[in-house]
mmCIF file of C-alpha atoms in Angstrom:
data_model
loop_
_atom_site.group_PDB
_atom_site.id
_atom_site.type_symbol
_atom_site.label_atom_id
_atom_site.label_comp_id
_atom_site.label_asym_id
_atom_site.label_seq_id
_atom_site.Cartn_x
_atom_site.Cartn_y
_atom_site.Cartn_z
ATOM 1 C CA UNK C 25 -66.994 -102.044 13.073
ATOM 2 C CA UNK C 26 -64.495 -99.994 14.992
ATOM 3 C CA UNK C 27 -65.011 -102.013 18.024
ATOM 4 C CA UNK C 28 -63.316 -104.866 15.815
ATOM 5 C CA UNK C 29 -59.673 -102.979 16.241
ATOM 6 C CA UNK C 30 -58.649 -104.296 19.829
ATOM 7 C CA UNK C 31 -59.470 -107.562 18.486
ATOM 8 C CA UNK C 32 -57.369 -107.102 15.025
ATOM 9 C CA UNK C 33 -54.821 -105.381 16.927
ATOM 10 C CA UNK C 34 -54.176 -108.630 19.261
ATOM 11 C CA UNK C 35 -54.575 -111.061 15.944
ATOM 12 C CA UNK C 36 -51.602 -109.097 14.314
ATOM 13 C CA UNK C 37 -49.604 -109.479 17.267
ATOM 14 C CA UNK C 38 -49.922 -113.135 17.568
ATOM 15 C CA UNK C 39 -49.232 -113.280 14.267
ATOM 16 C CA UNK C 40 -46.319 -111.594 14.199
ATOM 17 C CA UNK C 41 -44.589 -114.253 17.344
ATOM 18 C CA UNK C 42 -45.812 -117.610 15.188
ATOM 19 C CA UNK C 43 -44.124 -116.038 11.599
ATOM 20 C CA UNK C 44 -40.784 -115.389 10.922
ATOM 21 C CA UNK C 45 -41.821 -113.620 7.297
ATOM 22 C CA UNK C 46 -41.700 -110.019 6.555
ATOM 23 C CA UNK C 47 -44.891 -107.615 6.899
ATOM 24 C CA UNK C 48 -45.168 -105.648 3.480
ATOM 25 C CA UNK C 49 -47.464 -103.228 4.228
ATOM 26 C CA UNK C 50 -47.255 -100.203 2.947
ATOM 27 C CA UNK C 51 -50.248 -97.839 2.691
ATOM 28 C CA UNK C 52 -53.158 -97.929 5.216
ATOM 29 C CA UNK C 53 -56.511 -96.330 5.671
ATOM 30 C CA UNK C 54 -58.346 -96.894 8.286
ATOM 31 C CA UNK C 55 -61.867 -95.287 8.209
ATOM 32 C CA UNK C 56 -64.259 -95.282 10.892
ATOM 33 C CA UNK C 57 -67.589 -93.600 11.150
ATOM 34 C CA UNK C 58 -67.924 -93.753 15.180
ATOM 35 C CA UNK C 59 -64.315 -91.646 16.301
ATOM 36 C CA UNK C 60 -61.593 -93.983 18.250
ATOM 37 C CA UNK C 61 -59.236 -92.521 21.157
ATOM 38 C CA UNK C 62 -56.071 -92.841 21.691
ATOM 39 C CA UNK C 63 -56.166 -96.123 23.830
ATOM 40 C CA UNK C 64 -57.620 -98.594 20.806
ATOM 41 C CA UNK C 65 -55.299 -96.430 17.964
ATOM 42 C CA UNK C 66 -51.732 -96.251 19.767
ATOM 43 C CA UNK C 67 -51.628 -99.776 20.384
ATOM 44 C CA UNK C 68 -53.207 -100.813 16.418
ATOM 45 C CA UNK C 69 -49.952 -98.679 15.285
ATOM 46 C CA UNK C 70 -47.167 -100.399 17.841
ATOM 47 C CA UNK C 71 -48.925 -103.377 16.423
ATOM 48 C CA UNK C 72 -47.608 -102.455 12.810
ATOM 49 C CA UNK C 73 -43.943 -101.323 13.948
ATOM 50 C CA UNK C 74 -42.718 -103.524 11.975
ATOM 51 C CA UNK C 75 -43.974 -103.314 8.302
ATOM 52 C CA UNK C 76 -42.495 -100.401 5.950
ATOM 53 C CA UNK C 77 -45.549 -98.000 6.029
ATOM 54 C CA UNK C 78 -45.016 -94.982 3.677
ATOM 55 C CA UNK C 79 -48.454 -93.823 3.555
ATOM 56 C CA UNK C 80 -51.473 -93.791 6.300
ATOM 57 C CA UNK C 81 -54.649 -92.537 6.406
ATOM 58 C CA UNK C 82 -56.716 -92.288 9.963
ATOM 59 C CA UNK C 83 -60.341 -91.027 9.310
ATOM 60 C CA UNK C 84 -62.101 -90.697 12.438
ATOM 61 C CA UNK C 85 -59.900 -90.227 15.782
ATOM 62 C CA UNK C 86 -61.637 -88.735 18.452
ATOM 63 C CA UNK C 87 -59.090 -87.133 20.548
ATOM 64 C CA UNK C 88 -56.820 -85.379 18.614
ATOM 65 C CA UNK C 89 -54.056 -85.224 21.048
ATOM 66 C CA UNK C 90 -50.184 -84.408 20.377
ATOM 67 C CA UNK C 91 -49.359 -88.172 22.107
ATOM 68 C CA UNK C 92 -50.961 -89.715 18.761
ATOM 69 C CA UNK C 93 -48.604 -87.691 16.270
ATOM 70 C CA UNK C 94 -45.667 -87.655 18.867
ATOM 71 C CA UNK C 95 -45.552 -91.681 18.554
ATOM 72 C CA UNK C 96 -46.747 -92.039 14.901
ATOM 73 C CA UNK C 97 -43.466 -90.142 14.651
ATOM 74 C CA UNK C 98 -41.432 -92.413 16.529
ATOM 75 C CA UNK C 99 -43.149 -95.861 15.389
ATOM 76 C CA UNK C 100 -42.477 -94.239 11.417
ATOM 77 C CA UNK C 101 -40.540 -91.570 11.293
ATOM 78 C CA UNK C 102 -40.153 -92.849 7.383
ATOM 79 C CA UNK C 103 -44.229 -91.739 6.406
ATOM 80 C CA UNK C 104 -44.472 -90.318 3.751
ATOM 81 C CA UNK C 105 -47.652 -89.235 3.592
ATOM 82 C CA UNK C 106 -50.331 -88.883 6.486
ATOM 83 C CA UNK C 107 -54.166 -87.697 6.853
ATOM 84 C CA UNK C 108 -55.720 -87.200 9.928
ATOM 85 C CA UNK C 109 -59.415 -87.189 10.345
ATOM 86 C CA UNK C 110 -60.785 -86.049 13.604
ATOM 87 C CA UNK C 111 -64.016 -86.674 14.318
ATOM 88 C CA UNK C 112 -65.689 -84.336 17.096
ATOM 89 C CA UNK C 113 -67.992 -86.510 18.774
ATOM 90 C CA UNK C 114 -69.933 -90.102 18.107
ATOM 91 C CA UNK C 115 -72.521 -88.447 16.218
ATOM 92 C CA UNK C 116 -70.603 -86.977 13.812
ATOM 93 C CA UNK C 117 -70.339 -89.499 10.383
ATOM 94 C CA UNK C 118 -69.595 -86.862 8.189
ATOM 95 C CA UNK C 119 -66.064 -85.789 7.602
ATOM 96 C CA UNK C 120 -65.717 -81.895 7.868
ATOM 97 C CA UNK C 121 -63.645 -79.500 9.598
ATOM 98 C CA UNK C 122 -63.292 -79.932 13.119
ATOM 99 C CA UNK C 123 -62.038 -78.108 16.043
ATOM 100 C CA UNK C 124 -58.745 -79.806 17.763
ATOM 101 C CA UNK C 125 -57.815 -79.552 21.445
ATOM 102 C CA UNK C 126 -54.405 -77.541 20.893
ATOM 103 C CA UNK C 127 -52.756 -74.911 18.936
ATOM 104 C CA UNK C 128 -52.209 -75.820 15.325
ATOM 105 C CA UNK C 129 -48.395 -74.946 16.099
ATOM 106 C CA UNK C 130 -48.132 -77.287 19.083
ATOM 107 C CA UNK C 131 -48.951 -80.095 16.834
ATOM 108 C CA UNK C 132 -46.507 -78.833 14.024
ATOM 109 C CA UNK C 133 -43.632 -79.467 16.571
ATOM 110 C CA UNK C 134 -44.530 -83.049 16.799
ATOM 111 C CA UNK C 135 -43.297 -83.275 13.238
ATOM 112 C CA UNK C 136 -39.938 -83.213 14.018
ATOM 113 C CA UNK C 137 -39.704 -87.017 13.949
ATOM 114 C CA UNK C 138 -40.882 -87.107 10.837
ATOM 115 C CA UNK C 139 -37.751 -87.890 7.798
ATOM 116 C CA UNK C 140 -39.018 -88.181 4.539
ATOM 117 C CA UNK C 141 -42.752 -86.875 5.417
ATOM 118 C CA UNK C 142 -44.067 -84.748 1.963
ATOM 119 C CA UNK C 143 -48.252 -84.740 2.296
ATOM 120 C CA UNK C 144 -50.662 -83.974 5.316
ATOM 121 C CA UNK C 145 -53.752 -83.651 5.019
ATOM 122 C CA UNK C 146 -56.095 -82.674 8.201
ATOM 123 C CA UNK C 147 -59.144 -81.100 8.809
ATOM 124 C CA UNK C 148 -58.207 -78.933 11.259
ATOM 125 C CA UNK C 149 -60.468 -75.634 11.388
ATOM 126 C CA UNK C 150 -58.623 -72.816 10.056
ATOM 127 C CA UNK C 151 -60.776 -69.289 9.487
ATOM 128 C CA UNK C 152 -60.015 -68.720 5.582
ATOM 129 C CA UNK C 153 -62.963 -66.830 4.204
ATOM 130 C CA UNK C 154 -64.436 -65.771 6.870
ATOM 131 C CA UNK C 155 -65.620 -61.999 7.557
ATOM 132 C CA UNK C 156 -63.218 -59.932 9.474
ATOM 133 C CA UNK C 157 -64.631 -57.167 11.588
ATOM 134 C CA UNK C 158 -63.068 -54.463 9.189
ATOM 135 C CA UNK C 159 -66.104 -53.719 7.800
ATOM 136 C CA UNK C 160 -66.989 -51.380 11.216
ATOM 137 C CA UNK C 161 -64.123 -49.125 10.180
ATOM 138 C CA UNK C 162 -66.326 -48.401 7.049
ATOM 139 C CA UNK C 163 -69.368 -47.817 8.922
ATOM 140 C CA UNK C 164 -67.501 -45.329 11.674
ATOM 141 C CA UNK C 165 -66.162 -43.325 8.442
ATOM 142 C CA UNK C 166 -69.614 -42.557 6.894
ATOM 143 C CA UNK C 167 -70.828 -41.937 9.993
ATOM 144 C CA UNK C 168 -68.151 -39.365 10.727
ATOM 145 C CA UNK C 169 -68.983 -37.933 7.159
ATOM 146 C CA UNK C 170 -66.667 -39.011 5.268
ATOM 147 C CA UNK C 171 -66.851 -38.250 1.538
ATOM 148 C CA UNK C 172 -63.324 -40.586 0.763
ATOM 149 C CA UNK C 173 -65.158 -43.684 2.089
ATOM 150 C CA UNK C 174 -64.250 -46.711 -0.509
ATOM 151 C CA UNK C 175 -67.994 -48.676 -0.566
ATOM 152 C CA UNK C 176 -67.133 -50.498 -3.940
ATOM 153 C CA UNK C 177 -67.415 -53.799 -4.599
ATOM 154 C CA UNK C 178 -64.727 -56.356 -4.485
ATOM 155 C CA UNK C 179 -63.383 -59.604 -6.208
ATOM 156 C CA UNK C 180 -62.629 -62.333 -4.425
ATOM 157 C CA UNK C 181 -59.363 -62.645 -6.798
ATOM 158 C CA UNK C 182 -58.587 -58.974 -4.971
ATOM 159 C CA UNK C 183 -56.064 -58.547 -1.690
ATOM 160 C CA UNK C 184 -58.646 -58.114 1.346
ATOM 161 C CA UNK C 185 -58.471 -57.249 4.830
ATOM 162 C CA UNK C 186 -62.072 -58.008 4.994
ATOM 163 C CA UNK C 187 -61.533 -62.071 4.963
ATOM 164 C CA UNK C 188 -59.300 -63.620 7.172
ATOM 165 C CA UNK C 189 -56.789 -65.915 5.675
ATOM 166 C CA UNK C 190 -54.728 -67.797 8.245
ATOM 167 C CA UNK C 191 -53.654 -70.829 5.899
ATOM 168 C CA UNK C 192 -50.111 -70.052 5.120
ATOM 169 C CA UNK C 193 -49.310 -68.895 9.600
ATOM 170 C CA UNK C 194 -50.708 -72.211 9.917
ATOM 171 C CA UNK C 195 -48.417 -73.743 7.435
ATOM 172 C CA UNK C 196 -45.161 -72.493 8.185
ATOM 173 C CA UNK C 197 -44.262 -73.939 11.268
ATOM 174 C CA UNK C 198 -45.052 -77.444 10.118
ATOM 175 C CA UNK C 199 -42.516 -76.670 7.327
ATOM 176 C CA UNK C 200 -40.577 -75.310 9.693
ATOM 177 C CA UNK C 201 -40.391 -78.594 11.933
ATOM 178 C CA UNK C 202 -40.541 -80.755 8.766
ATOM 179 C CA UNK C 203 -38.192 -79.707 6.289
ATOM 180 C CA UNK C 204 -39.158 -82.671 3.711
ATOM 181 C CA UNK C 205 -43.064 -81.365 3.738
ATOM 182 C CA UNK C 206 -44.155 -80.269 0.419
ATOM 183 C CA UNK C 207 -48.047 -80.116 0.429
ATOM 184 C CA UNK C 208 -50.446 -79.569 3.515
ATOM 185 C CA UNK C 209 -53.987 -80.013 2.802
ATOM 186 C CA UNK C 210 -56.831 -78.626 4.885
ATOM 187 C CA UNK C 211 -60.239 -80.864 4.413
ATOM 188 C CA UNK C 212 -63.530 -79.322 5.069
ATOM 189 C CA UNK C 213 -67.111 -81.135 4.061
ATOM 190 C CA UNK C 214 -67.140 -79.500 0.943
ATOM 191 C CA UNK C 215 -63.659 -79.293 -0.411
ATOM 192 C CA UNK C 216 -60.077 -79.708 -0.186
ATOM 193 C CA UNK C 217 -58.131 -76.156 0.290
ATOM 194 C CA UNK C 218 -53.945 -77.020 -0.689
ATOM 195 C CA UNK C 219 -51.550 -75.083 0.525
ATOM 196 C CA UNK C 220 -47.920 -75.995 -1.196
ATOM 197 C CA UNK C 221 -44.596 -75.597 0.314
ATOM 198 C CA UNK C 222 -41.503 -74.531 -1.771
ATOM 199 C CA UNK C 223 -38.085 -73.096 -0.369
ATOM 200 C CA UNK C 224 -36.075 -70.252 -1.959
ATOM 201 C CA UNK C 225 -32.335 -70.203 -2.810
ATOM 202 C CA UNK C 226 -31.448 -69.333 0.544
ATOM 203 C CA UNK C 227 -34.127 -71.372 2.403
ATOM 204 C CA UNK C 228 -36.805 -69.100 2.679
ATOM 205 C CA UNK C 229 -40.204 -70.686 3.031
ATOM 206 C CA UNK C 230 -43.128 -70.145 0.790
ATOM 207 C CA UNK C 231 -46.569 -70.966 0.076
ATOM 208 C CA UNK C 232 -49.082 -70.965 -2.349
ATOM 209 C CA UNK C 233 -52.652 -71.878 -1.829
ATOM 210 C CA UNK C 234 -56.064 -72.618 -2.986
ATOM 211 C CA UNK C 235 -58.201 -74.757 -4.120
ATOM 212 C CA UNK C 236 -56.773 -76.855 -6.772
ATOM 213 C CA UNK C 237 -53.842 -78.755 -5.909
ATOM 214 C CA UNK C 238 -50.384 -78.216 -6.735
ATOM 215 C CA UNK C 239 -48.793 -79.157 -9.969
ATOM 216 C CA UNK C 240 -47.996 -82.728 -9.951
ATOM 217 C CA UNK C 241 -49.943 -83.473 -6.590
ATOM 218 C CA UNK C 242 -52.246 -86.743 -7.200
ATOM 219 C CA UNK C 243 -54.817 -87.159 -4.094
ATOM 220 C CA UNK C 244 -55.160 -90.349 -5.201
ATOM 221 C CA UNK C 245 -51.692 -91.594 -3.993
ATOM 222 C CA UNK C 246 -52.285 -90.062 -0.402
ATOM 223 C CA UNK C 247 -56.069 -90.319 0.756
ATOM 224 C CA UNK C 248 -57.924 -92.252 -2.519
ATOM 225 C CA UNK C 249 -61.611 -92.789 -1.506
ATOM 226 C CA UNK C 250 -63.867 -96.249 -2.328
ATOM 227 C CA UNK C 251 -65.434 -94.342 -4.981
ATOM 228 C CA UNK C 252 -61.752 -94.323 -6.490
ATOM 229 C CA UNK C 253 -61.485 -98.167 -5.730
ATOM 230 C CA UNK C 254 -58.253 -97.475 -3.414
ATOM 231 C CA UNK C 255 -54.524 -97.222 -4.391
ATOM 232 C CA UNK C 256 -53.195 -99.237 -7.466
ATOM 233 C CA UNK C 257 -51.621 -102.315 -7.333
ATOM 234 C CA UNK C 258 -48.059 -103.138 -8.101
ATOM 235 C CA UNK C 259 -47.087 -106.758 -9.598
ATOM 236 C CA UNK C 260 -44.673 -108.821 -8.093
ATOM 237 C CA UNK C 261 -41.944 -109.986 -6.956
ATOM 238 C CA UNK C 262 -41.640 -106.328 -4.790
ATOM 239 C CA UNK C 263 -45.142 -105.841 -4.107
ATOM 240 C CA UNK C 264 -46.181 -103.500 -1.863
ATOM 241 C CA UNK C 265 -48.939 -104.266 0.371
ATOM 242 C CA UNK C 266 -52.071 -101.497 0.581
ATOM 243 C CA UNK C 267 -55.217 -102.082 2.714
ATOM 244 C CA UNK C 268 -58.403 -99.729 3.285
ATOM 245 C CA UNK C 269 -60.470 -101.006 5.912
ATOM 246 C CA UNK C 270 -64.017 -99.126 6.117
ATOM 247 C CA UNK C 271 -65.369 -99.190 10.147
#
């Protein structure tokens, strides 16, 4: 249970004074049903400075503040992939989109600590799909008598002002403050919406999104669930160490 991570987060320090060896540790996902703050997951991550953690995976923090990115950044600045889960209240279980205290740009300039950072994945609530209010502009030009009105039906595969679409202003400033990102995913209940990052001859930022992922991009090796049965294992002698911990 997540009331178990004070107690795991003292047992790893102690452990850490009586051992001289190495912490291998790699990949971790921590998933909790009931949403932690800031106070039980800070200290659970200074707890870990020391092991070589490329990718990590925290479903189901509660406060969503810039202090928890800020000092992931400065405890691994070496991540190379992370996924924030924010849950919006204890009753919440299910993971979905969620609303977050700040601007999505305030927490893309945390990510200037980042070095080698190339996924995150959050579920940050971004209006994609959603009706615009350009649909009243139609409705004041029939009732002004317009004849020129356009009523027709559209494709969703169509350019349209009458869906907003704020994925890719969302996306630039994190690969703005993150040169190294390559793939930002936004998680909702229902699916995974990718939005990847490339860079021009000159540096100019783009991105493409939807709904399937970007060529080469395995979910697997960022956020696997149990269903998956977790990361694969490497063999020795250079084993890396990968934990999920369900809470």
């Amino acid at each position: 249970m997540w009331a178990q991570i004070p107690f795991m987060t003292e047992w790893i320090d102690e452990s850490r004074l009586r051992t001289t060896s190495t912490c291998n540790l790699t990949h971790l996902k921590l998933q909790m049903y009931r949403s932690i703050g800031d106070d039980i997951a800070i200290p659970l991550l200074e707890s870990l400075q020391s092991a070589p953690l490329e990718v990590l995976v925290f479903e189901g923090i509660k406060d969503g503040s810039l202090t928890l990115i800020s000092r992931i950044a400065q405890i691994f600045p070496d991540l190379v992939g992370l996924t924030l889960i924010r849950r919006e209240n204890h009753i919440q279980k299910k993971t979905k989109e969620a609303t977050w205290p700040h601007q999505s740009w305030e927490y893309a300039n945390q990510f200037n600590g980042f070095h080698r950072l190339k996924y995150f994945e959050w579920n940050f609530a971004v209006p994609f799909d959603d009706v615009t209010p350009s649909a009243m502009l139609t409705f004041e030009e029939l009732a002004s008598g317009s004849n020129n009105t356009d009523t027709s039906f559209k494709e969703w595969d169509e350019p349209m002002s009458e869906y907003f679409d704020d994925t890719q202003s969302v996306t630039l400033p994190f690969a703005v403050c993150c040169p190294t990102l390559k793939v930002i995913t936004l998680y909702s209940c229902s699916c995974r919406f990718y939005c990847g990052i490339s860079r021009g001859p000159k540096g100019k930022i783009q991105v493409e999104h939807g709904y399937n992922p970007p060529k080469g991009h395995n979910e697997q090796d960022w956020n696997p669930s149990f269903l998956q049965q977790g990361w694969e294992e490497e063999p020795p002698p250079n084993r890396k160490i990968k934990a999920i911990l369900d809470m």
